[in-house]
Steps between C-alpha positions, in 0.01 A plus 500: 500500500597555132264341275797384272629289765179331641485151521335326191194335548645119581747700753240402754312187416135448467579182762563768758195699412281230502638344851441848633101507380508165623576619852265748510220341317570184821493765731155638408371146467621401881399759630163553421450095562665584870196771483282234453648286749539740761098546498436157512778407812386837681123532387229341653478114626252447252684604220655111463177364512394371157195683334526815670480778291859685477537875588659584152468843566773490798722267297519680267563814709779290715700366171468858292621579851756233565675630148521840586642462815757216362625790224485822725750318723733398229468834334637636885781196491626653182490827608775380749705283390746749390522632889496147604780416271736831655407385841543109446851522325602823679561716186549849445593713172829510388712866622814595320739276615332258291524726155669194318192295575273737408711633158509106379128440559423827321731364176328160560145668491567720198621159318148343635262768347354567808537793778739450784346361796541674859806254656505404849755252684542398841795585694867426446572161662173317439581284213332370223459506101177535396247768414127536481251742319235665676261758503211658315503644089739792493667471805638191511844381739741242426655345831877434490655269773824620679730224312416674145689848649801239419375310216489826303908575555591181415240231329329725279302245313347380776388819636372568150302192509317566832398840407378461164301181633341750704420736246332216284241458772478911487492485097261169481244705678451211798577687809183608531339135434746362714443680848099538388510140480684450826266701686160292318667210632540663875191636512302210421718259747487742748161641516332150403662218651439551867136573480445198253649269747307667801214436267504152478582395864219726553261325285636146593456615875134651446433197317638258723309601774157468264537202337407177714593244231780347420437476129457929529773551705715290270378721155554821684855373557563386163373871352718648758813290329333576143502889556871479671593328195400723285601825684851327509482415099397835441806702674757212331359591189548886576868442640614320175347783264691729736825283492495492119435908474837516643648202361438642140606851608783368611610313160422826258661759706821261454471475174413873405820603674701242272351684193664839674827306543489339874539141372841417608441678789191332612613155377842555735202583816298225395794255514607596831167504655498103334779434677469622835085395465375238737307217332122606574226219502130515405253629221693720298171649405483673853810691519444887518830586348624249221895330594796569376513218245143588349563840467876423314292215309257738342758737445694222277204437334394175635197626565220704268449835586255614267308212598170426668607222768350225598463591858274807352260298358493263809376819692279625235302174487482511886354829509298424238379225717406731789312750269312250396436288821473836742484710272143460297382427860581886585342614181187299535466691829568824392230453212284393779498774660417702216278239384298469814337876515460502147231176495360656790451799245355287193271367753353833615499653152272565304400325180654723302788539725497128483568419138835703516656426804600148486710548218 
């Protein structure tokens, strides 16, 4: 890309940034507490009982563990999604009887400041008008649908719109964050879910069957809900950082290609899509791409871009909440396991030994 036509620095906002760590920084938190929790639903039956001493070497094995796992899968995810994307929408690069697509996206790219992307459409006949970036840093594809082989004869600005939209995400530098993201989200749901649940019939079963009170039976029941709860919190609070990554992509890649000259053409997309849009209910805050109306709305300016929203700091104050509720709990035993073998040390020192190693 030529330096001269890079994005400036409030081309891609600090909100996305920050949404991104946000993600990640969740998805390192979850997971090593599933570590945690995975030792004490799997481990031992007297790991629940109060005053036993905790093995804080294995939990801290399982969540380092848990982590690694959670982020070598969604390292593999991203690694695919650009097959999965040619195989799910049936794409292929363009061949010569497409040289008008391919001459217009090459003017369109050279107007963009950034390299032409490989293009690949699906076959004649399958209808449709919208694109997608994908891939990895230097080899990036932009998918056409079939409907923009006529959209580029004969409603120009439209076709315009759609392409440089695309090569916003490309120029924005999100493509990467985006599918990353997607495949943190994936791999966590995937590999964690199942065995959490298993976990706690598990434990309710074990403890069922050991518990002769009614009064125990009725507090292992209530910690089952409690943990549920929790688990359940914990992946809501994941898929609304993840719906607002895209949400916010969504909004800058719109207006980036207005500064490059696709307003009218977007605004005549929008418009439609407002038209022919059904009337969706429920929390706005959970939608994974942002409507019609939203995105022409923050196009208009009825909404701040350059803005830290409010919904932002609602999730920062909830993670905040976890680090410091789950989080200091991790810590304190991570520093116990360091701490543990090092009194053991100050004990069996010597005197002189002694006087040093406490501090």
């Amino acid at each position: 890309m030529n330096n001269k036509h890079r994005l400036n620095l409030l081309a891609f906002p600090a909100e996305t940034h920050t949404v991104f760590a946000m993600l990640v920084l969740a998805a390192v938190l979850l997971s090593a507490f599933m570590g945690y929790m995975l030792v004490f639903l799997y481990g031992p039956d007297n790991l629940s009982v109060e005053n036993t001493p905790r093995p804080i070497g294995l939990i801290a094995f399982a969540s380092f563990i848990t982590v690694m796992v959670v982020f070598a899968f969604a390292a593999f995810l991203y690694t695919r999604h650009a097959n999965n994307i040619r195989n799910n929408k049936d794409i292929a690069p363009i061949t010569e009887q497409d040289v008008k697509i391919k001459e217009s996206v090459s003017s369109l790219a050279k107007h963009a400041g950034i390299t032409t992307p490989q293009i690949e459409m699906p076959p004649k006949g399958s209808g449709g008008s919208s694109g997608q970036a994908f891939g990895f840093y230097r080899s990036y594809s932009i998918r056409l649908d079939d409907g923009l082989r006529s959209l580029q004869k004969f409603g120009r600005k439209s076709f315009d719109a759609v392409v440089l939209h695309e090569f916003a995400h490309i120029a924005s530098g999100d493509i990467w964050r985006t599918y990353l993201a997607d495949g943190i989200l994936k791999s966590f749901t995937r590999l964690l879910i199942l065995p959490f649940l298993l976990g706690i019939l598990i434990f309710a079963g074990r403890g069922l069957f050991a518990f002769e009170s009614f009064d125990a039976i009725t507090t292992m029941f209530l910690q089952d809900v409690s943990l549920f709860f929790q688990f359940g919190f914990a992946i809501g609070i994941m898929a609304l950082i993840w719906a607002r990554l895209l949400q916010t992509r969504e909004y800058y890649a719109d207006w980036q290609a207005s500064v490059w000259g696709a307003s009218d053409g977007l605004k005549h997309i929008l418009q439609e899509l407002i038209e022919n849009e059904k009337p969706k209910s429920g929390f706005y805050w959970f939608r994974f791409h942002p409507s019609a109306k939203m995105r022409l709305n923050a196009l208009d300016g009825k909404s701040d871009l350059f803005s830290i929203s409010n919904i932002t700091f609602f999730l920062a104050g909830v993670l905040l909440a976890f680090m410091l509720a789950g989080g200091f709990q991790m810590i304190g035993t991570f520093f116990e396991l360091i701490l543990n073998p090092l009194g053991g040390l100050i004990d069996s020192s010597t005197d002189y030994l002694s006087l040093f190693l406490p501090a």
